[in-house]
Tab-separated table of C-alpha atoms in Angstrom:
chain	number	residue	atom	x	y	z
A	14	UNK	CA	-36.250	-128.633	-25.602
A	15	UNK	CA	-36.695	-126.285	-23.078
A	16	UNK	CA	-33.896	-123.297	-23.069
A	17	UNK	CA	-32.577	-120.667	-21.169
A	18	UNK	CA	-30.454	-117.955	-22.327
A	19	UNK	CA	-28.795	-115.738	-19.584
A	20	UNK	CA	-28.594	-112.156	-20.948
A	21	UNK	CA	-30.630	-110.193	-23.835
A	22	UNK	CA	-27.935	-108.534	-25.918
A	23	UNK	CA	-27.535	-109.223	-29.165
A	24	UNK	CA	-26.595	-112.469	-29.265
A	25	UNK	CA	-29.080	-113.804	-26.819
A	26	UNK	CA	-31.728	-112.551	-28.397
A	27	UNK	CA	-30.780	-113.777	-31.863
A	28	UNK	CA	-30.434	-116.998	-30.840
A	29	UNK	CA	-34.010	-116.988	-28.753
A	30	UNK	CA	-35.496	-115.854	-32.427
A	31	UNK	CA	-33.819	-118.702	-34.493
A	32	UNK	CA	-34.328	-121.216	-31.550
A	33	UNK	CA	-38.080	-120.105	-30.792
A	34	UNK	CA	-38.398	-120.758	-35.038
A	35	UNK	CA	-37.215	-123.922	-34.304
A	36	UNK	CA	-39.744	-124.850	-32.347
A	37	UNK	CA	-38.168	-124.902	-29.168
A	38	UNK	CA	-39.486	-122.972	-26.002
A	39	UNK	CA	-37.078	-120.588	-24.872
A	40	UNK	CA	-36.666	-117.700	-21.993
A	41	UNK	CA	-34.512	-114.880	-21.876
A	42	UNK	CA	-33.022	-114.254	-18.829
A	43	UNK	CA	-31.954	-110.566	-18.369
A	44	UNK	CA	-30.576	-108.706	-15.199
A	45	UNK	CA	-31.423	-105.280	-16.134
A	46	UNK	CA	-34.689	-103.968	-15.959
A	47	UNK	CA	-35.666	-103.203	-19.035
A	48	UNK	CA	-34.089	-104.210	-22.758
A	49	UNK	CA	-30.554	-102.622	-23.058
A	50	UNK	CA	-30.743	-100.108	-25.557
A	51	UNK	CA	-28.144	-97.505	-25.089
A	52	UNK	CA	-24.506	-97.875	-26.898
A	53	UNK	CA	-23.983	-96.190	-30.289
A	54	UNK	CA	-24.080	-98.554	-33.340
A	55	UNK	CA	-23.162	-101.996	-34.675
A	56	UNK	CA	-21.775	-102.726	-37.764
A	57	UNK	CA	-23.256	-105.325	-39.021
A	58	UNK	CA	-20.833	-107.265	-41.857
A	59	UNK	CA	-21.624	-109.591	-43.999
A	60	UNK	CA	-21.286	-112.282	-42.110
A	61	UNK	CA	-23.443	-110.934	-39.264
A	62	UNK	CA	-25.873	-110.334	-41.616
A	63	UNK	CA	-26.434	-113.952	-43.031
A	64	UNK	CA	-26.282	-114.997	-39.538
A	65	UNK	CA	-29.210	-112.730	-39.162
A	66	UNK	CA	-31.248	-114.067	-41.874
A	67	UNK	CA	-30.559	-117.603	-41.533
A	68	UNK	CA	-31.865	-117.500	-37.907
A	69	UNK	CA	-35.121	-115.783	-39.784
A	70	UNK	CA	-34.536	-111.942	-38.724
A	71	UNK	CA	-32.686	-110.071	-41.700
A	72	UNK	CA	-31.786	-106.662	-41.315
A	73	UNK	CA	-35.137	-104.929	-42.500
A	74	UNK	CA	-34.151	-101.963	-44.236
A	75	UNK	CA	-33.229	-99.511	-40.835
A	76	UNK	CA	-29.483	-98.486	-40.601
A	77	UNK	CA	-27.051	-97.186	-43.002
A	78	UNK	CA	-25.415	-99.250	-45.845
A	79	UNK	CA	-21.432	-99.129	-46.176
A	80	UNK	CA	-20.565	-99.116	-49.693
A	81	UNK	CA	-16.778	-97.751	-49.212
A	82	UNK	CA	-14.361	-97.880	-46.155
A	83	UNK	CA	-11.706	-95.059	-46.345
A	84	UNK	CA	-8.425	-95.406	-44.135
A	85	UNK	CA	-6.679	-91.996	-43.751
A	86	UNK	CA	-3.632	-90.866	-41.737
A	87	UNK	CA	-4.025	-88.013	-39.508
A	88	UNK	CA	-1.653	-86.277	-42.310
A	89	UNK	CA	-4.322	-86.682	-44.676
A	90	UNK	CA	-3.163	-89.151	-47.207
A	91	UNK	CA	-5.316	-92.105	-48.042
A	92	UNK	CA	-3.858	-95.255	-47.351
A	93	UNK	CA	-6.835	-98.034	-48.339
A	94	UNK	CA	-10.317	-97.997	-49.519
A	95	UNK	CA	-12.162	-101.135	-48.924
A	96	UNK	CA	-14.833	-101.995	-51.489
A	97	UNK	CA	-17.805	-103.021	-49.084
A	98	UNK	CA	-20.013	-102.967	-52.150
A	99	UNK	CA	-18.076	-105.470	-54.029
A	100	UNK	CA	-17.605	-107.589	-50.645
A	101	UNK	CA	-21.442	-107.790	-50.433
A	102	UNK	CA	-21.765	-108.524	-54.006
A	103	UNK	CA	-19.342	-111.563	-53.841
A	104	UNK	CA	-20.817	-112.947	-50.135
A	105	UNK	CA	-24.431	-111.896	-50.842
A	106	UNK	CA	-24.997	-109.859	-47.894
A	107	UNK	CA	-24.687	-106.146	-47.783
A	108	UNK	CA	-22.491	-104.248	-44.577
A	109	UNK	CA	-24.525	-101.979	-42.605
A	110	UNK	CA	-23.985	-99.560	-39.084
A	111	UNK	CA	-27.281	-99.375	-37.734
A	112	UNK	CA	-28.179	-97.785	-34.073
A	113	UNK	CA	-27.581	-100.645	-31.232
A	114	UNK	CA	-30.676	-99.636	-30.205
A	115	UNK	CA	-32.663	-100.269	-33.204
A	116	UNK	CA	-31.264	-103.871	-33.756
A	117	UNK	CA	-31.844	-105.044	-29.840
A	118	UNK	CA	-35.961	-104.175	-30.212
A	119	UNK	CA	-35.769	-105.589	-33.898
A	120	UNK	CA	-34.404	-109.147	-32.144
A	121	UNK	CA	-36.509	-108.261	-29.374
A	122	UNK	CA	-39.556	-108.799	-31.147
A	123	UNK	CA	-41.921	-112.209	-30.215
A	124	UNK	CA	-38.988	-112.948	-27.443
A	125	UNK	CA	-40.183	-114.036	-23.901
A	126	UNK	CA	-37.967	-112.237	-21.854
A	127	UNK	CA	-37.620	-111.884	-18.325
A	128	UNK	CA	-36.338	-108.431	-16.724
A	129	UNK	CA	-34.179	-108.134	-13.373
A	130	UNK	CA	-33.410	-111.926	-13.308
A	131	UNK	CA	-29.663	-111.744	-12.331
A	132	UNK	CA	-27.859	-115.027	-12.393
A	133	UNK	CA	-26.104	-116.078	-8.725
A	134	UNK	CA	-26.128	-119.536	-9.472
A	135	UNK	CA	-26.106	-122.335	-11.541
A	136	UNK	CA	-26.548	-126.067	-10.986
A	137	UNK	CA	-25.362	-128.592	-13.850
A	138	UNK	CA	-27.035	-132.017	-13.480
A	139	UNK	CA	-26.587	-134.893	-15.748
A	140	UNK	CA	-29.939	-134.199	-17.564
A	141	UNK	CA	-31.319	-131.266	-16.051
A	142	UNK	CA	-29.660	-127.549	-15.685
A	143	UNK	CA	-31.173	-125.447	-12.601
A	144	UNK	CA	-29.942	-121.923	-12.551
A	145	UNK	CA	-30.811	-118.908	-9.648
A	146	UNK	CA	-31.761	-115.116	-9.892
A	147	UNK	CA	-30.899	-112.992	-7.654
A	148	UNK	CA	-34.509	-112.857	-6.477
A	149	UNK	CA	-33.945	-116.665	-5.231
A	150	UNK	CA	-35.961	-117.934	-8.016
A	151	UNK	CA	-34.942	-121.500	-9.332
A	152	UNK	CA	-35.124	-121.946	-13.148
A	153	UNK	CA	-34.762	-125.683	-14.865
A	154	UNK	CA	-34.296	-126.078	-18.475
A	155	UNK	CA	-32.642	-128.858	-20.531
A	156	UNK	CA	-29.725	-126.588	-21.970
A	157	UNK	CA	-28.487	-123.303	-20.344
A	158	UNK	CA	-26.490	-120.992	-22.721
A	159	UNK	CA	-24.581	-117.973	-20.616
A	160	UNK	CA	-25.144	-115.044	-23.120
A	161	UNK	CA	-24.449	-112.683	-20.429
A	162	UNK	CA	-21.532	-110.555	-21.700
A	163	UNK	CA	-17.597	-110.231	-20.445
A	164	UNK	CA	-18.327	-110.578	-17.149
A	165	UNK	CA	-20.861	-113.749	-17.495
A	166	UNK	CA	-21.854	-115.328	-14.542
A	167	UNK	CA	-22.665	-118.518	-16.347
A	168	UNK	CA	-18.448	-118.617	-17.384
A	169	UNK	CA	-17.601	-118.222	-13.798
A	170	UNK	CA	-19.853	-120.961	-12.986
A	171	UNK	CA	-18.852	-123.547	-15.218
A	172	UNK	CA	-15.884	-122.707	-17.509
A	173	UNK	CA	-13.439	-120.214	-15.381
A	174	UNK	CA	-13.905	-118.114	-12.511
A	175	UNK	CA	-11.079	-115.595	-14.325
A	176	UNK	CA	-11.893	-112.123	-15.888
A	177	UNK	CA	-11.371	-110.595	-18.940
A	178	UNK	CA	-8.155	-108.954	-19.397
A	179	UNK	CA	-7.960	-105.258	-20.205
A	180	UNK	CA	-5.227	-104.013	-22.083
A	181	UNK	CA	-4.489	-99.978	-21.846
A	182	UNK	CA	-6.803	-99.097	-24.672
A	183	UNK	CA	-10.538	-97.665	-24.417
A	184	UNK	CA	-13.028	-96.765	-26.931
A	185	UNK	CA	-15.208	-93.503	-26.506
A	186	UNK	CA	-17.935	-93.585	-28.567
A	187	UNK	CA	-21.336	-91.826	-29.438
A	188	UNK	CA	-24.170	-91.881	-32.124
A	189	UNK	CA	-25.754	-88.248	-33.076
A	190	UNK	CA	-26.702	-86.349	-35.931
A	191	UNK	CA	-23.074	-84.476	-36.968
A	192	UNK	CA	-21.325	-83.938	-40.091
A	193	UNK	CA	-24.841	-84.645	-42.439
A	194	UNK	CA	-22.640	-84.608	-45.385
A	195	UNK	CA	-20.748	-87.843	-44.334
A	196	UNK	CA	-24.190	-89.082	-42.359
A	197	UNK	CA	-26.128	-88.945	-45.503
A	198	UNK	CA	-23.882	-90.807	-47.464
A	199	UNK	CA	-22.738	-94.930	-48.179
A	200	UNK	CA	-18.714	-94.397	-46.951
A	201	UNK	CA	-17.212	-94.452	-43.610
A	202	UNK	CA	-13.886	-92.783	-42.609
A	203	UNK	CA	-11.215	-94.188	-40.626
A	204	UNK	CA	-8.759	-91.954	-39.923
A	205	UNK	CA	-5.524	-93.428	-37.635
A	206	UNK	CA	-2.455	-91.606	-36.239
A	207	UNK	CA	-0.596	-91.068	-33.247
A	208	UNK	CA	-3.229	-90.537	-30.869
A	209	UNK	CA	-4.870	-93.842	-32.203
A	210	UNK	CA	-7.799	-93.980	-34.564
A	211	UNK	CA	-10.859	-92.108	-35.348
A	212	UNK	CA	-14.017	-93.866	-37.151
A	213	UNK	CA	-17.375	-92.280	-38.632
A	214	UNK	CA	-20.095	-94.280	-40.199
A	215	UNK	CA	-22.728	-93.357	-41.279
A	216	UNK	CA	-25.693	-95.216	-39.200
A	217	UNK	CA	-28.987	-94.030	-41.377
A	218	UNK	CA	-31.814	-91.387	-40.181
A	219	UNK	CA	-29.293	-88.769	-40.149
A	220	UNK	CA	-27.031	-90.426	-37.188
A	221	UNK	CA	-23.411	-90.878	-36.973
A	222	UNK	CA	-21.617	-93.223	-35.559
A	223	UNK	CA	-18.043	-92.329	-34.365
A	224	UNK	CA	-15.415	-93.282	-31.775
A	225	UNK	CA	-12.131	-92.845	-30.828
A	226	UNK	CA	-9.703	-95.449	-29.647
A	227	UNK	CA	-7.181	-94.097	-27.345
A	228	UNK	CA	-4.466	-95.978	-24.798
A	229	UNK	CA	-4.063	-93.334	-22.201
A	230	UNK	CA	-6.687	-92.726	-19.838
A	231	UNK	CA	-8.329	-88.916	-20.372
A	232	UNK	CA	-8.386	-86.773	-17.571
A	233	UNK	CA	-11.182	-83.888	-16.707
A	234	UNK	CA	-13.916	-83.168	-19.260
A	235	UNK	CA	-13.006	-86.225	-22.289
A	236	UNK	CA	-14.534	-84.294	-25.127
A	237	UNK	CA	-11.885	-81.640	-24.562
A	238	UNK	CA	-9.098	-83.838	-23.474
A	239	UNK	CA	-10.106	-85.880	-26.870
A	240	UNK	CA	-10.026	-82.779	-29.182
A	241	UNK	CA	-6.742	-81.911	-27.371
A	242	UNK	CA	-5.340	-85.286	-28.335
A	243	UNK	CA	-6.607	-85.487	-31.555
A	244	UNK	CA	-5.154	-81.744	-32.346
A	245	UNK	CA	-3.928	-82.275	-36.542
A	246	UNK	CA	-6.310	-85.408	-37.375
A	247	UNK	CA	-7.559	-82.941	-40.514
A	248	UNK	CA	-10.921	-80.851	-41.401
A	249	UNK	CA	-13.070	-83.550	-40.843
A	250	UNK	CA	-12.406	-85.194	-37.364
A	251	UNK	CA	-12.083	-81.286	-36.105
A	252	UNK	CA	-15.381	-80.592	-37.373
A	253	UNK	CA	-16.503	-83.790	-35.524
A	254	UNK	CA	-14.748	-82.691	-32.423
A	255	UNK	CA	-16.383	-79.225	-32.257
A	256	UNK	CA	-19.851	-80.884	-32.422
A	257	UNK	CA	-19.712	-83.475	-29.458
A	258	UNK	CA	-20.098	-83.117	-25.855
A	259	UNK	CA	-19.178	-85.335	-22.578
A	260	UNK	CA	-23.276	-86.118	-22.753
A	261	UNK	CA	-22.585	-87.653	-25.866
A	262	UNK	CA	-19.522	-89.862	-24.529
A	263	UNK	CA	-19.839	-93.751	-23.850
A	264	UNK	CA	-16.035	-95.525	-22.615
A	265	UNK	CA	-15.547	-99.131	-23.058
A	266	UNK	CA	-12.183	-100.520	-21.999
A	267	UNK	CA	-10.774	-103.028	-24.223
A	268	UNK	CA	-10.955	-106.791	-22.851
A	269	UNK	CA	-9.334	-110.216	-23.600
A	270	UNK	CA	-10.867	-113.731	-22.826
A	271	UNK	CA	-8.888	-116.829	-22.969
A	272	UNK	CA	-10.755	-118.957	-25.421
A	273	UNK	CA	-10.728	-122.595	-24.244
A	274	UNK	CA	-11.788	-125.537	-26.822
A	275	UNK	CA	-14.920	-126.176	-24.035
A	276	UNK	CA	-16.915	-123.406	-23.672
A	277	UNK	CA	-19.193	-125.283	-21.151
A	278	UNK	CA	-20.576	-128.750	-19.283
A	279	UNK	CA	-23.288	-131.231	-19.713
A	280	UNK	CA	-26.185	-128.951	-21.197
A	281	UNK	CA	-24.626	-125.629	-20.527
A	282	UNK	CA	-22.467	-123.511	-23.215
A	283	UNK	CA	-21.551	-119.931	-24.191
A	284	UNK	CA	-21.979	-117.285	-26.773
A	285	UNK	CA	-20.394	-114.034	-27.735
A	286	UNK	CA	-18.528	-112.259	-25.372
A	287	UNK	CA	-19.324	-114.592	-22.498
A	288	UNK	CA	-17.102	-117.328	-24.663
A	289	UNK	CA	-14.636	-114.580	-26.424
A	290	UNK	CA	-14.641	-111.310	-25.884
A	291	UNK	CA	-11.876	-109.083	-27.596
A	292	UNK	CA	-11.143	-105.708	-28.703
A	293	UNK	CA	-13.691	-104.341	-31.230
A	294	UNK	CA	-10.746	-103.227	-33.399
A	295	UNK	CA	-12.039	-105.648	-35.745
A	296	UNK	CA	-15.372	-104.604	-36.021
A	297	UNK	CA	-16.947	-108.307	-35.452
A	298	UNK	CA	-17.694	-108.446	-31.734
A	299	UNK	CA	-21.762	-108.576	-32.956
A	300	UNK	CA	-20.831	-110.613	-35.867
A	301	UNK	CA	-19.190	-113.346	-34.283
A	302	UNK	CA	-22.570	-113.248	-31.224
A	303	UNK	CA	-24.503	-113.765	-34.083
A	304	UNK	CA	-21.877	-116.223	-35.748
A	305	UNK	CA	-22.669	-118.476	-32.437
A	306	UNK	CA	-26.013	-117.896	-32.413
A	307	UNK	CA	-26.407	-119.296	-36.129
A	308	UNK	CA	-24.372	-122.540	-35.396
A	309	UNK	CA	-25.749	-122.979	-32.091
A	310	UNK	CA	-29.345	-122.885	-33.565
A	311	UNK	CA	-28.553	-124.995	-36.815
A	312	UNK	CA	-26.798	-127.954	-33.898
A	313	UNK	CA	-29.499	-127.798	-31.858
A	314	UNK	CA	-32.063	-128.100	-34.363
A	315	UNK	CA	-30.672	-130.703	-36.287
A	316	UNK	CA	-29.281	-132.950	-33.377
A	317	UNK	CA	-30.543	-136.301	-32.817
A	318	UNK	CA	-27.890	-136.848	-29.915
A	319	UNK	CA	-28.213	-135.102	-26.354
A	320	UNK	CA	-28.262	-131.449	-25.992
A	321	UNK	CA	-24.980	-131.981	-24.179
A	322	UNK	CA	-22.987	-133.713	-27.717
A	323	UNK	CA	-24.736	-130.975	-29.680
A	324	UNK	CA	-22.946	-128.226	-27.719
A	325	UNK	CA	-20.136	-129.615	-27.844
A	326	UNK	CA	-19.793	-130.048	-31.627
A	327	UNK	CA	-21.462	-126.564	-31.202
A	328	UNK	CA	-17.708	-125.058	-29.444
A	329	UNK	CA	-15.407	-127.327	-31.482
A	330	UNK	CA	-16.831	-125.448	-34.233
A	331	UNK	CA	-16.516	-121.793	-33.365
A	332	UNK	CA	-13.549	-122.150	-31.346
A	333	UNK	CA	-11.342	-122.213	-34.245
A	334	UNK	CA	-13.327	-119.167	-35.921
A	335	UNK	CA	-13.476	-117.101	-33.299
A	336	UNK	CA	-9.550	-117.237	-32.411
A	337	UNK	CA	-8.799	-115.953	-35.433
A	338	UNK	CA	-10.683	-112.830	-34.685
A	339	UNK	CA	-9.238	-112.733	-31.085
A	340	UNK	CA	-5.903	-112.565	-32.106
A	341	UNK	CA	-6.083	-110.049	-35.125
A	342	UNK	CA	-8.216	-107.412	-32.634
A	343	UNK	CA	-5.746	-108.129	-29.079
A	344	UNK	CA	-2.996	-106.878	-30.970
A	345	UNK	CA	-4.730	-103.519	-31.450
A	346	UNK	CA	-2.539	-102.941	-35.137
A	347	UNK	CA	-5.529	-101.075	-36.285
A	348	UNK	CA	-5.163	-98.275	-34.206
A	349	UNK	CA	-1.519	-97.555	-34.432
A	350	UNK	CA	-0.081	-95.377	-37.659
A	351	UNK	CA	1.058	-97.931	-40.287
A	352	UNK	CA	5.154	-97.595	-41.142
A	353	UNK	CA	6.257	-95.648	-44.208
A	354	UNK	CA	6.941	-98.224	-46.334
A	355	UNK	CA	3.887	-100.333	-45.896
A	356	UNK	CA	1.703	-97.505	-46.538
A	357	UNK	CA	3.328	-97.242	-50.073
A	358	UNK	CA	3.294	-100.849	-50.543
A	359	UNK	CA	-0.489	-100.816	-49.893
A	360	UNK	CA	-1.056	-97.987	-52.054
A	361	UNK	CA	0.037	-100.307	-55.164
A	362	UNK	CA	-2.468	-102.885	-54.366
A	363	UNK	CA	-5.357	-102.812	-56.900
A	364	UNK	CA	-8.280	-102.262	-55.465
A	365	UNK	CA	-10.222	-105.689	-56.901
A	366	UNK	CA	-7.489	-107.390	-54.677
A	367	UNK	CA	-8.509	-105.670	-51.753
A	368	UNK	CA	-12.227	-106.301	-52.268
A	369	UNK	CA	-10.903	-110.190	-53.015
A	370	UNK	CA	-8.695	-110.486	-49.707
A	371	UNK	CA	-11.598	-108.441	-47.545
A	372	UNK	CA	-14.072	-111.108	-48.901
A	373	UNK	CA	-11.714	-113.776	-48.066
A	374	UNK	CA	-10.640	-112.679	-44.858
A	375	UNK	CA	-14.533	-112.787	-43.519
A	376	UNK	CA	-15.177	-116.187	-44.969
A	377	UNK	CA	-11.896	-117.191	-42.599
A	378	UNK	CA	-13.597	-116.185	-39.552
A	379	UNK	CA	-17.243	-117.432	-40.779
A	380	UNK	CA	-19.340	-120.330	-39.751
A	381	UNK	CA	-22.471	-119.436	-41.565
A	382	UNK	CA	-20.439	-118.260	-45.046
A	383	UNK	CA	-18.353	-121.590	-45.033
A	384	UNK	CA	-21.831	-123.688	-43.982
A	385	UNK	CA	-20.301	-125.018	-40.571
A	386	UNK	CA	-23.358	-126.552	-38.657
């Protein structure tokens, strides 16, 4: 078949290497002018990462490996440690933070992609899907899949005109070479309170990756209006806050998209945040992209219906996965202190059950783990 993908993020270009391996012919469609390599980092789970090698591009070796995941309160008491190790030992696949930039030219690789092609339109026919740059150049292909982020013009064009939601949170984020002690190592460092939450991981060739999630906007210079906020947070996070600098500041509001059972019409679907976007509280934005692209690859490889049946079967099988995610990340609980009580409960929870209930928990909101395609 002949395919186009609107947008080279992650997810797009995923799917154009597992699709392209399956022997169809495939075009990227990208409005920027060049591949879109700045962010911080991706963690890459489990999941993500058998996503990634059953569309034929495993992680190969660059990024950092997460062994351990501490949660700390800004007082300084550990609450949980997450056994990443012993997830990737029981799922197969290990959990890695690796530079955003790094993965995109990794994906990139062998991908026919087009730069500064801009969807403005998009014209469903029964057997045929003609879409428009903003150049005025017409594009036909048998299937159309709108890869194109939050704002997705492909969405508005055939699903729902609405926007994303934002709620009053934003992530500030960065990737540099701070605290080497923590950079150098296998264990990331959550640490939440009542400012909201702090993360480190360490992201491999020295890098860091780190953000803060805060719900009130920051006014004037946001490295000092975060290191006035996050005032108490302990020795580490004040160490991190006296080596970063506004240059060194990304913001990304947090969105919501309604998830509908039909993600698209006739030969035209979605993928990653163009079908779901949600907060990245729980760390699987790029996981579930590549979730899609997996299942979306496996239907349309192995359909011997019309593109249009296999897309369907495509959305009625990630819906379910992907709300799951939605709702765990839009209510935010992961950046707001944990009660008293439940800290103490979770402190008497053995640390194999953890690991257990971790594993478990990505193989609910996992396609490729459970074998869905």
């Amino acid at each position: 078949m002949e395919i186009l993908i609107a947008g080279g993020g992650v997810g797009g270009l995923a799917l154009a290497r597992g699709l392209t391996g399956s022997g169809h012919r495939v075009r990227v469609l990208e409005a920027a002018p060049a591949l879109r390599t700045g962010g911080a980092a991706f963690t890459v789970f489990s999941n993500g990462a058998a996503a990634l090698a059953g569309l034929g591009v495993p992680l190969a070796g660059f990024g950092g490996r997460l062994d351990t995941l501490r949660f700390d309160t800004a007082a300084g008491a550990t609450m949980v440690t997450a056994d990443l190790a012993g997830v990737a030992r029981r799922i197969g696949f290990p959990v890695v933070s690796t530079p955003r930039a790094r993965l995109i030219e990794h994906l990139a690789m062998g991908v026919d992609v087009e730069f500064s092609r801009e969807i403005v339109g998009v014209e469903v026919g029964e057997n045929r899907i003609t879409v428009t740059d903003a150049t005025g150049t017409r594009h036909e292909a048998d299937v159309l899949v709108g890869a194109d982020g939050h704002r997705s013009a492909v969405r508005r064009a055939v699903v729902d005109p609405a926007p994303a939601a934002e709620n009053e949170w934003t992530t500030w984020q960065g990737l540099t070479a701070v605290l080497p002690e923590l950079a150098s190592g296998s264990t990331g460092v959550c640490v939440v309170g009542p400012a909201g939450l702090v993360g480190m991981l360490p992201s491999g060739g020295g890098l860091l990756q780190w953000w803060f999630d805060v719900h009130q906007p920051l006014t004037g210079s946001p490295a000092a209006a975060l290191a006035e906020r996050f005032t108490g947070y302990g020795p580490l996070v004040a160490a991190l806050l006296n080596e970063i600098r506004d240059a060194d500041l990304e913001a990304f509001r947090h969105v919501t998209h309604r998830i509908p059972d039909q993600w698209g019409r006739a030969g035209v679907t979605l993928l990653g945040d163009a079908a779901h976007a949600f907060p990245p509280t729980q760390a699987q934005g790029a996981n579930q992209a590549l979730e899609d692209a997996w299942a979306l690859n496996r239907v349309l490889r192995e359909t011997r219906s019309s593109p249009a049946d296999a897309l369907r079967r495509y959305e009625r099988l990630r819906a379910p996965r992907v709300r799951k995610v939605s709702r765990r990340a839009a209510g935010e609980r992961t950046n707001k202190p944990v009660p008293a009580p439940l800290r103490l409960l979770t402190s008497l929870i053995p640390r194999s059950a953890i690991t257990a209930a971790y594993a478990a928990q990505l193989r609910g909101v996992s396609s490729v783990l459970n074998g869905e395609a």
